Amino acid sequence: MNDGARFDELIQSELDGLISERERKELHDYLARNPEALKHYNDLQALSLQLKNLQSVDPPAYLRTSILNQVHAKAIQQSSIPPPQTFKEALMAIPNSILGKKRAIVVGAVAVAVVAILYLTIDYPPASDEDVSGTIGGAQKAKKYRSEQMTKKDVDLKNARLQKALQNDKLQKLIKSPAFQSKLQNSAIWDALASSALREALASDAVREALANAEVREALAIAEVREALAIADLREALAKGQLREALQSAEAREALQSAEVREALANAEVREALANAEVREALSSAEMREALAIAEVREALSIAEVREALAIAELREALASAEVREALADAAVRDALASAELREALKSGDLQSAVQIAD
Amino acid sequence: MVVLDDAVLVQRFLRGDQGAFEALLDRYQKPIFNAALRITNNSDDAADITQVVFIKAYEKLQSYNSKYKFFSWLYRIAINESLNYLQGRRQLEQIDDELPSSDQTPEQSIDREEIQEQIEAALLELSLDYRIAIVLCHLQGLSYREAGYVLDVPEKTVKSRLFTARKLMKDILLRKGIMK
């Protein structure tokens, strides 16, 4: 590469903010010796500045409304395709050539699998220690984050990240709010501050933003919820918004008080499920929890394809059907889930396609 | 107020939350409109393109690959639509006619507003590839990599187009006496 090409590249890197210190020194040494190159450089810098100063133009006022009207019309158009009346009907529409004699079992089994994940998010009873060790952190592990009761003087403000976090405008505003001040009278909050994991979480912008939400602050007053936050994966989920959204639901906050639920939450798929509004809504059904207290269902959940099936909106909608819940009460249906053949059927792409006939 | 990132809004929209789409629209309506405006030099066309971009995004969000940033994906649609628009209306020829006269002498005093107009005019004198490189990397702040994804070309092509585009713009502005 000749000198000209080399320095053109360095100038470009400088304009784009991609130049290293060493390269910058090299460039400026060269420019000091070459007035022509210096003028070229200055012209390009001036051009960059002018481009930066180009003012952006506001779109016409009607545009937003016009776009929204069109997308709403599209949404209505899409929803006008009549879906099957119930989940059971949808499955019954699958040709015999696909399901044959397995139809009845599959209807019940898919329904059971659908609700299984819901149960997992609220009251997951591990079949044995071995069953869960590979996927979830464990409530036992969470215990190590529990802290001793503390006094105000124990709060360590020497940590630079924490100090920086406390100087943040949003946090300052939050601290000065009457609601937060009243929370400070609560010893549980001091317990929370004693947790180094929680202090670390406070250093994250996203977590501080989450704390500005009243429901989230309320959730933090619950000892078990704080314990949940001590799990690194959960803090990450909070930062991404999934868990933050979940904490705004009363049922989810209640569910978080169960050690098993916290364990389950350490699993990414379960967190994803909890981020779903329909799933959270379904958390209040006792019948579903009861129906799912069986090992086979949990086993079915370990199959990726089953979890994928759970992502289908129609299947979640099936939860509202009394027929599906009735099927859950049938021991034969639950037994069916123990069958490898049935699980194979659940993995079938044909089955999933058939379930999506509403699309 | 919690500011949700694009990925969260996209997920919410895919779960049926129409409000999430509105939030994405509010976030990107202006940048997309401005990108289209700089490429087409016509406010009505830019508004039409912005509308088409968001309607396509609404329809195709299911197929959006989350390994790319949402705004890169949106710009990709916007650039393609802008090109289609220009092609459809044979506007390339018209743009030449609309350019402000470049016969000003260097001695003429030029205020800031005029400089901005001249910069915009110089941008429109560039061929589309170079203009789009300036719009994406300079005006919209995309990295070489992001612009490469938007344009479906290698990063080094973006870099090379940007280099030439700057040089050409500089020459145009020197010729017009905006730079001395």
Coordinates of C-alpha atoms in Angstrom, one line a residue:
Chain A
M1 CA 0.0 0.0 0.0
N2 CA 1.5 3.4 -1.0
D3 CA 1.6 6.4 1.4
G4 CA -1.5 8.1 -0.1
A5 CA -3.7 5.0 0.2
R6 CA -2.5 4.3 3.7
F7 CA -3.2 7.8 4.9
D8 CA -6.6 7.9 3.1
E9 CA -7.5 4.8 5.1
L10 CA -6.3 6.4 8.3
I11 CA -8.3 9.5 7.6
Q12 CA -11.4 7.4 7.0
S13 CA -10.8 5.5 10.3
E14 CA -10.4 8.8 12.1
L15 CA -13.6 10.2 10.6
D16 CA -15.5 7.0 11.6
G17 CA -14.0 7.0 15.1
L18 CA -12.2 3.7 14.5
I19 CA -8.6 4.8 14.7
S20 CA -6.2 3.6 17.4
E21 CA -3.9 6.0 19.3
R22 CA -0.9 4.6 17.5
E23 CA -2.5 5.2 14.1
R24 CA -3.7 8.7 15.1
K25 CA -0.1 9.6 16.0
E26 CA 1.1 8.2 12.7
L27 CA -1.6 10.1 10.8
H28 CA -0.9 13.4 12.4
D29 CA 2.9 13.1 12.0
Y30 CA 2.2 12.5 8.3
L31 CA -0.2 15.5 8.0
A32 CA 2.4 17.8 9.7
R33 CA 4.8 17.0 6.9
N34 CA 2.2 17.2 4.0
P35 CA 0.3 20.5 3.7
E36 CA -1.8 19.1 0.8
A37 CA -2.8 16.0 2.7
L38 CA -3.6 18.3 5.7
K39 CA -6.0 20.4 3.6
H40 CA -7.7 17.2 2.3
Y41 CA -8.0 16.0 5.9
N42 CA -9.4 19.4 7.0
D43 CA -11.9 19.4 4.2
L44 CA -13.2 16.0 5.0
Q45 CA -13.5 16.9 8.7
A46 CA -15.5 20.0 7.7
L47 CA -17.7 17.9 5.5
S48 CA -18.3 15.4 8.3
L49 CA -19.3 18.2 10.6
Q50 CA -21.7 19.7 8.0
L51 CA -23.3 16.3 7.5
K52 CA -23.6 15.9 11.3
N53 CA -25.3 19.3 11.4
L54 CA -27.9 18.4 8.8
Q55 CA -31.2 18.8 10.6
S56 CA -33.6 15.9 10.6
V57 CA -37.0 16.6 9.4
D58 CA -40.2 15.8 11.2
P59 CA -42.5 13.4 9.3
P60 CA -45.9 14.7 8.4
A61 CA -48.3 14.7 11.4
Y62 CA -50.8 12.4 9.6
L63 CA -48.3 9.7 9.0
R64 CA -48.4 7.9 12.3
T65 CA -52.2 7.7 12.3
S66 CA -52.2 6.6 8.7
I67 CA -49.8 3.8 9.4
L68 CA -51.7 2.6 12.5
N69 CA -55.0 2.7 10.7
Q70 CA -53.6 0.5 8.0
V71 CA -52.0 -2.0 10.4
H72 CA -55.2 -2.2 12.4
A73 CA -57.1 -2.9 9.3
K74 CA -54.6 -5.7 8.5
A75 CA -55.0 -7.1 12.1
I76 CA -58.8 -7.2 11.7
Q77 CA -58.4 -8.9 8.3
Q78 CA -56.1 -11.5 9.7
S79 CA -58.4 -12.2 12.7
S80 CA -61.5 -12.6 10.5
I81 CA -60.3 -16.1 9.5
P82 CA -62.5 -18.3 11.7
P83 CA -60.4 -20.3 14.2
P84 CA -61.6 -23.7 15.4
Q85 CA -64.1 -23.3 18.3
T86 CA -62.0 -25.3 20.7
F87 CA -58.6 -26.8 20.8
K88 CA -60.2 -30.2 20.9
E89 CA -62.0 -29.4 17.6
A90 CA -58.7 -28.4 16.0
L91 CA -57.2 -31.7 16.9
M92 CA -60.2 -33.6 15.9
A93 CA -59.8 -32.1 12.4
I94 CA -56.5 -33.9 11.9
P95 CA -57.0 -36.7 9.3
N96 CA -57.1 -40.3 10.5
S97 CA -54.1 -41.0 8.2
I98 CA -52.0 -38.9 10.5
L99 CA -53.2 -39.9 14.0
G100 CA -55.2 -43.1 13.5
K101 CA -56.0 -44.7 16.8
K102 CA -53.8 -42.4 18.8
R103 CA -56.1 -39.5 18.3
A104 CA -57.9 -39.6 21.7
I105 CA -54.6 -40.1 23.6
V106 CA -52.9 -37.3 21.7
V107 CA -55.8 -34.9 22.4
G108 CA -55.5 -35.4 26.1
A109 CA -51.7 -35.6 26.1
V110 CA -51.1 -32.4 24.2
A111 CA -53.5 -30.7 26.6
V112 CA -51.6 -32.1 29.6
A113 CA -48.3 -31.0 28.1
V114 CA -49.7 -27.5 27.4
V115 CA -50.6 -26.9 31.0
A116 CA -47.5 -28.6 32.3
I117 CA -45.3 -25.6 31.7
L118 CA -47.8 -23.4 33.5
Y119 CA -47.5 -25.6 36.5
L120 CA -43.7 -25.5 36.2
T121 CA -43.8 -21.8 36.7
I122 CA -45.8 -21.9 39.9
D123 CA -45.3 -25.1 41.8
Y124 CA -42.8 -27.5 40.3
P125 CA -42.2 -30.5 42.5
P126 CA -38.9 -32.1 41.5
A127 CA -39.3 -35.9 41.1
S128 CA -35.9 -36.3 42.6
D129 CA -32.7 -34.3 43.2
E130 CA -31.2 -36.0 40.2
D131 CA -34.0 -34.9 37.9
V132 CA -33.4 -31.2 38.3
S133 CA -29.7 -31.0 38.9
G134 CA -28.8 -30.6 35.3
T135 CA -31.1 -27.7 34.5
I136 CA -31.7 -25.6 37.5
G137 CA -29.7 -23.9 40.2
G138 CA -31.7 -25.1 43.1
A139 CA -33.2 -23.4 46.1
Q140 CA -30.4 -24.8 48.2
K141 CA -27.9 -22.8 46.2
A142 CA -30.0 -19.7 46.7
K143 CA -29.6 -20.0 50.5
K144 CA -25.9 -19.0 50.2
Y145 CA -27.1 -15.6 49.2
R146 CA -29.1 -15.1 52.3
S147 CA -27.7 -12.5 54.5
E148 CA -27.6 -11.7 58.2
Q149 CA -29.8 -9.0 59.6
M150 CA -27.9 -5.7 59.3
T151 CA -27.9 -2.2 60.5
K152 CA -27.7 1.0 58.5
K153 CA -24.0 1.4 59.3
D154 CA -23.3 -1.9 57.6
V155 CA -24.3 -0.6 54.2
D156 CA -21.0 -0.4 52.3
L157 CA -20.9 2.8 50.3
K158 CA -17.2 2.4 49.4
N159 CA -18.0 0.4 46.4
A160 CA -17.5 2.7 43.4
R161 CA -20.1 1.1 41.2
L162 CA -22.7 1.4 44.0
Q163 CA -21.8 5.0 44.6
K164 CA -22.1 5.8 41.0
A165 CA -25.4 4.0 40.9
L166 CA -26.7 6.0 43.9
Q167 CA -25.7 9.2 42.1
N168 CA -27.9 8.4 39.2
D169 CA -30.7 11.0 38.7
K170 CA -33.4 8.5 38.3
L171 CA -32.4 6.6 41.4
Q172 CA -32.1 9.9 43.4
K173 CA -35.6 10.8 42.3
L174 CA -36.8 7.4 43.4
I175 CA -35.1 7.6 46.8
K176 CA -36.7 11.0 47.5
S177 CA -40.2 9.8 46.6
P178 CA -42.6 9.4 49.6
A179 CA -43.4 5.9 48.6
F180 CA -39.8 4.9 48.7
Q181 CA -39.1 6.7 51.9
S182 CA -41.9 4.7 53.6
K183 CA -40.4 1.5 52.2
L184 CA -37.1 2.5 54.0
Q185 CA -38.9 2.1 57.3
N186 CA -39.3 -1.5 56.4
S187 CA -36.4 -3.7 57.8
A188 CA -36.8 -6.0 54.8
I189 CA -35.4 -3.3 52.6
W190 CA -32.3 -3.1 54.8
D191 CA -32.0 -6.8 54.4
A192 CA -32.1 -6.4 50.7
L193 CA -29.3 -3.8 50.8
A194 CA -27.2 -6.2 52.8
S195 CA -27.1 -8.6 49.8
S196 CA -24.0 -7.9 47.7
A197 CA -25.8 -9.5 44.8
L198 CA -28.6 -7.0 45.0
R199 CA -26.2 -4.1 45.3
E200 CA -24.5 -5.3 42.2
A201 CA -27.9 -5.5 40.5
L202 CA -28.5 -1.9 41.5
A203 CA -25.5 -0.9 39.5
S204 CA -27.3 -1.9 36.3
D205 CA -29.3 0.9 34.5
A206 CA -32.0 -1.6 33.5
V207 CA -32.5 -2.8 37.1
R208 CA -32.7 0.7 38.4
E209 CA -35.4 1.4 35.7
A210 CA -37.2 -1.7 36.9
L211 CA -37.1 -0.4 40.5
A212 CA -39.0 2.7 39.4
N213 CA -42.0 0.5 39.0
A214 CA -44.3 0.3 42.1
E215 CA -45.1 -3.4 41.7
V216 CA -41.5 -4.3 41.3
R217 CA -40.6 -2.5 44.4
E218 CA -43.4 -4.2 46.2
A219 CA -42.1 -7.6 45.0
L220 CA -38.6 -6.7 46.4
A221 CA -40.1 -6.4 49.9
I222 CA -40.7 -10.1 49.8
A223 CA -37.7 -12.0 51.2
E224 CA -38.0 -14.9 48.8
V225 CA -38.2 -12.6 45.8
R226 CA -35.0 -11.0 46.9
E227 CA -33.5 -14.5 47.1
A228 CA -34.6 -15.1 43.6
L229 CA -32.8 -12.0 42.5
A230 CA -29.6 -13.3 44.0
I231 CA -29.6 -15.9 41.2
A232 CA -27.4 -14.4 38.4
D233 CA -29.6 -15.8 35.7
L234 CA -32.7 -14.1 37.2
R235 CA -30.9 -10.7 37.4
E236 CA -30.1 -11.1 33.8
A237 CA -33.7 -11.8 33.0
L238 CA -34.7 -8.8 35.0
A239 CA -32.4 -6.6 33.0
K240 CA -33.9 -7.9 29.8
G241 CA -37.4 -7.0 30.9
Q242 CA -38.9 -10.5 31.0
L243 CA -38.8 -11.0 34.7
R244 CA -39.6 -7.3 35.3
E245 CA -42.8 -7.7 33.3
A246 CA -43.6 -10.9 35.3
L247 CA -43.1 -9.2 38.6
Q248 CA -45.9 -6.8 37.8
S249 CA -48.3 -9.7 38.0
A250 CA -49.6 -10.5 41.5
E251 CA -49.8 -14.3 40.7
A252 CA -46.2 -14.3 39.5
R253 CA -45.0 -12.5 42.7
E254 CA -46.9 -15.1 44.7
A255 CA -45.4 -17.9 42.7
L256 CA -41.9 -16.5 43.3
Q257 CA -42.3 -17.2 47.0
S258 CA -42.0 -20.9 46.2
A259 CA -38.4 -22.3 46.3
E260 CA -39.3 -24.7 43.5
V261 CA -40.6 -21.9 41.3
R262 CA -37.3 -20.0 41.8
E263 CA -35.5 -23.2 40.7
A264 CA -37.7 -23.5 37.7
L265 CA -37.1 -19.9 36.8
A266 CA -33.4 -20.6 36.5
N267 CA -34.3 -22.4 33.3
A268 CA -34.4 -20.2 30.3
E269 CA -37.4 -21.8 28.6
V270 CA -39.4 -21.4 31.8
R271 CA -38.5 -17.7 32.0
E272 CA -39.5 -17.3 28.4
A273 CA -42.9 -18.9 29.2
L274 CA -43.4 -16.7 32.2
A275 CA -42.8 -13.6 30.0
N276 CA -46.0 -14.7 28.2
A277 CA -49.1 -12.8 29.4
E278 CA -51.4 -15.8 28.8
V279 CA -49.2 -18.0 30.8
R280 CA -49.2 -15.6 33.7
E281 CA -52.9 -15.3 33.5
A282 CA -53.3 -19.1 33.7
L283 CA -51.2 -19.3 36.9
S284 CA -54.3 -18.9 39.1
S285 CA -56.0 -22.2 38.1
A286 CA -55.7 -24.8 41.0
E287 CA -57.1 -27.6 38.8
M288 CA -54.2 -27.3 36.4
R289 CA -51.6 -27.4 39.2
E290 CA -53.2 -30.5 40.6
A291 CA -53.4 -32.2 37.2
L292 CA -49.7 -31.6 36.6
A293 CA -48.3 -33.1 39.8
I294 CA -47.1 -36.1 37.9
A295 CA -43.6 -37.2 36.8
E296 CA -44.6 -38.1 33.2
V297 CA -45.7 -34.6 32.5
R298 CA -42.5 -33.2 33.6
E299 CA -40.7 -35.7 31.5
A300 CA -42.7 -34.6 28.5
L301 CA -41.6 -31.1 29.2
S302 CA -37.9 -32.0 28.8
I303 CA -38.6 -32.6 25.1
A304 CA -37.8 -29.5 23.1
E305 CA -40.5 -30.2 20.6
V306 CA -43.2 -30.2 23.2
R307 CA -42.0 -26.9 24.5
E308 CA -42.1 -25.6 21.0
A309 CA -45.7 -26.8 20.7
L310 CA -46.5 -24.8 23.8
A311 CA -45.4 -21.6 22.0
I312 CA -48.4 -22.1 19.6
A313 CA -51.1 -19.6 20.6
E314 CA -54.0 -21.9 19.9
L315 CA -52.6 -24.4 22.4
R316 CA -52.5 -21.8 25.1
E317 CA -56.0 -20.7 24.2
A318 CA -57.1 -24.3 24.8
L319 CA -56.5 -23.7 28.4
A320 CA -59.7 -21.8 28.6
S321 CA -61.6 -24.9 27.4
A322 CA -63.5 -26.9 30.1
E323 CA -63.1 -30.0 27.9
V324 CA -59.4 -29.8 28.0
R325 CA -59.4 -29.4 31.8
E326 CA -61.8 -32.4 32.0
A327 CA -59.3 -34.4 29.9
L328 CA -56.6 -33.6 32.5
A329 CA -58.6 -35.3 35.2
D330 CA -58.5 -38.6 33.3
A331 CA -55.8 -40.9 34.7
A332 CA -55.7 -42.8 31.3
V333 CA -54.6 -39.5 29.6
R334 CA -51.9 -38.9 32.1
D335 CA -50.7 -42.5 31.8
A336 CA -50.5 -42.0 28.1
L337 CA -47.8 -39.4 28.6
A338 CA -45.5 -42.1 29.8
S339 CA -45.5 -43.7 26.4
A340 CA -42.5 -43.1 24.2
E341 CA -44.7 -43.6 21.1
L342 CA -46.9 -40.8 22.2
R343 CA -44.0 -38.5 22.7
E344 CA -42.9 -39.3 19.2
A345 CA -46.4 -38.3 18.1
L346 CA -46.0 -35.0 20.0
K347 CA -42.8 -34.4 18.1
S348 CA -44.5 -34.8 14.8
G349 CA -44.4 -31.8 12.5
D350 CA -47.7 -33.0 11.0
L351 CA -49.3 -32.7 14.4
Q352 CA -48.0 -29.2 14.9
S353 CA -49.1 -28.2 11.4
A354 CA -52.5 -29.5 12.1
V355 CA -52.8 -27.6 15.3
Q356 CA -52.0 -24.5 13.4
I357 CA -54.9 -24.8 11.1
A358 CA -56.4 -21.7 12.5
D359 CA -53.6 -19.7 10.7
Chain B
M1 CA -40.6 5.4 32.6
V2 CA -39.0 2.2 31.6
V3 CA -37.6 2.2 28.1
L4 CA -37.8 -1.2 26.6
D5 CA -35.3 -2.3 24.1
D6 CA -36.3 -3.2 20.6
A7 CA -36.0 -7.0 21.1
V8 CA -38.4 -6.9 24.0
L9 CA -40.9 -4.8 22.0
V10 CA -40.6 -7.2 19.1
Q11 CA -41.3 -10.2 21.3
R12 CA -44.3 -8.4 22.9
F13 CA -45.6 -7.6 19.4
L14 CA -45.2 -11.2 18.3
R15 CA -47.3 -12.2 21.4
G16 CA -50.1 -10.0 20.2
D17 CA -49.3 -6.7 22.0
Q18 CA -50.2 -4.0 19.4
G19 CA -48.9 -1.3 21.8
A20 CA -45.4 -2.7 21.3
F21 CA -45.7 -2.0 17.5
E22 CA -46.8 1.5 18.2
A23 CA -43.7 2.0 20.4
L24 CA -41.5 0.7 17.6
L25 CA -43.3 3.0 15.2
D26 CA -42.7 6.0 17.5
R27 CA -39.1 5.1 17.9
Y28 CA -38.2 4.7 14.2
Q29 CA -40.8 6.7 12.2
K30 CA -38.6 9.8 12.1
P31 CA -35.2 8.1 11.2
I32 CA -36.8 6.0 8.5
F33 CA -38.6 9.0 7.1
N34 CA -35.4 11.0 7.0
A35 CA -33.4 8.2 5.4
A36 CA -36.0 8.0 2.7
L37 CA -36.1 11.8 2.3
R38 CA -32.4 12.0 1.8
I39 CA -32.5 9.3 -0.8
T40 CA -35.5 10.5 -2.7
N41 CA -35.4 14.2 -2.0
N42 CA -39.2 14.3 -1.9
S43 CA -41.2 14.6 1.3
D44 CA -44.3 13.0 -0.1
D45 CA -42.4 10.0 -1.4
A46 CA -40.5 9.7 1.9
A47 CA -43.8 9.6 3.8
D48 CA -45.2 6.9 1.4
I49 CA -42.0 4.9 1.8
T50 CA -42.2 5.2 5.6
Q51 CA -45.7 3.9 5.5
V52 CA -44.9 1.0 3.3
V53 CA -41.9 0.1 5.5
F54 CA -43.9 -0.1 8.7
I55 CA -46.8 -2.0 7.1
K56 CA -44.3 -4.5 5.7
A57 CA -42.6 -4.7 9.1
Y58 CA -46.0 -5.4 10.6
E59 CA -46.7 -8.2 8.2
K60 CA -43.2 -9.8 8.2
L61 CA -42.1 -9.4 11.8
Q62 CA -42.7 -13.1 12.2
S63 CA -39.9 -13.8 9.8
Y64 CA -37.5 -11.2 11.3
N65 CA -34.2 -12.8 12.3
S66 CA -33.3 -11.6 15.8
K67 CA -29.6 -12.1 15.2
Y68 CA -29.7 -8.8 13.4
K69 CA -30.7 -5.5 15.1
F70 CA -34.3 -4.6 14.6
F71 CA -33.4 -1.1 13.2
S72 CA -31.0 -2.7 10.7
W73 CA -33.8 -4.9 9.5
L74 CA -36.1 -1.9 9.2
Y75 CA -33.5 0.1 7.3
R76 CA -33.0 -2.8 4.9
I77 CA -36.7 -2.6 4.1
A78 CA -36.5 1.2 3.8
I79 CA -33.6 1.2 1.4
N80 CA -35.2 -1.4 -0.8
E81 CA -38.4 0.5 -0.8
S82 CA -36.6 3.8 -1.6
L83 CA -34.8 2.2 -4.5
N84 CA -38.1 0.6 -5.8
Y85 CA -39.7 4.0 -5.5
L86 CA -37.0 5.8 -7.4
Q87 CA -37.0 3.1 -10.1
G88 CA -40.8 3.1 -10.4
R89 CA -41.0 6.8 -10.9
R90 CA -37.9 7.3 -12.9
Q91 CA -37.1 9.9 -10.3
L92 CA -33.4 9.7 -10.9
E93 CA -33.7 12.0 -13.9
Q94 CA -36.1 14.3 -12.1
I95 CA -33.7 14.8 -9.2
D96 CA -31.1 16.3 -11.6
D97 CA -33.7 18.8 -12.7
E98 CA -34.6 19.7 -9.1
L99 CA -31.1 20.3 -8.0
P100 CA -30.4 23.9 -7.0
S101 CA -28.2 25.8 -9.4
S102 CA -24.5 25.3 -8.8
D103 CA -23.4 28.4 -10.6
Q104 CA -22.8 30.4 -7.4
T105 CA -19.4 32.1 -7.2
P106 CA -17.2 31.5 -4.2
E107 CA -17.5 35.1 -3.4
Q108 CA -21.2 35.0 -2.6
S109 CA -21.9 35.1 1.1
I110 CA -23.6 31.9 2.2
D111 CA -25.4 31.7 5.5
R112 CA -25.9 28.5 7.5
E113 CA -29.2 27.6 6.0
E114 CA -27.8 27.9 2.5
I115 CA -24.8 25.8 3.5
Q116 CA -27.3 23.1 4.6
E117 CA -29.1 23.3 1.3
Q118 CA -25.9 23.0 -0.6
I119 CA -24.8 20.0 1.4
E120 CA -28.2 18.4 0.7
A121 CA -27.9 19.2 -3.0
A122 CA -24.3 17.8 -3.1
L123 CA -25.7 14.6 -1.5
L124 CA -28.2 14.3 -4.2
E125 CA -25.6 14.7 -6.9
L126 CA -24.0 11.5 -5.7
S127 CA -25.0 8.2 -7.4
L128 CA -27.4 6.1 -5.3
D129 CA -24.8 3.7 -3.9
Y130 CA -22.7 6.6 -2.6
R131 CA -25.7 8.6 -1.4
I132 CA -27.1 5.6 0.6
A133 CA -23.7 5.0 2.1
I134 CA -23.6 8.6 3.4
V135 CA -27.2 8.4 4.6
L136 CA -26.7 5.1 6.5
C137 CA -23.3 5.7 8.0
H138 CA -23.2 9.4 8.4
L139 CA -26.8 10.5 9.0
Q140 CA -28.2 7.4 10.6
G141 CA -25.0 6.4 12.4
L142 CA -24.9 2.7 11.3
S143 CA -21.6 0.9 11.5
Y144 CA -20.0 -0.6 8.4
R145 CA -21.3 -4.0 9.5
E146 CA -24.8 -2.8 10.0
A147 CA -24.8 -0.9 6.7
G148 CA -23.4 -4.1 5.1
Y149 CA -26.4 -6.1 6.3
V150 CA -28.8 -3.4 5.2
L151 CA -27.3 -3.3 1.7
D152 CA -26.5 -6.9 1.5
V153 CA -22.8 -6.2 0.7
P154 CA -19.6 -6.9 2.5
E155 CA -18.3 -4.4 5.1
K156 CA -15.3 -3.5 2.9
T157 CA -17.7 -2.5 0.1
V158 CA -19.5 -0.1 2.5
K159 CA -16.1 1.3 3.6
S160 CA -15.0 1.8 0.0
R161 CA -18.3 3.5 -1.0
L162 CA -18.2 5.8 2.0
F163 CA -14.6 6.8 1.1
T164 CA -15.5 7.6 -2.5
A165 CA -18.8 9.3 -1.4
R166 CA -17.0 11.7 0.9
K167 CA -14.3 12.5 -1.7
L168 CA -17.0 13.2 -4.3
M169 CA -19.0 15.4 -1.9
K170 CA -15.9 17.3 -1.0
D171 CA -15.1 17.9 -4.7
I172 CA -18.7 19.1 -5.3
L173 CA -18.6 21.5 -2.4
L174 CA -15.2 22.8 -3.5
R175 CA -16.5 23.4 -6.9
K176 CA -19.5 25.3 -5.6
G177 CA -17.3 27.4 -3.3
I178 CA -18.9 26.0 -0.1
M179 CA -15.4 24.8 0.8
K180 CA -12.3 26.7 -0.1

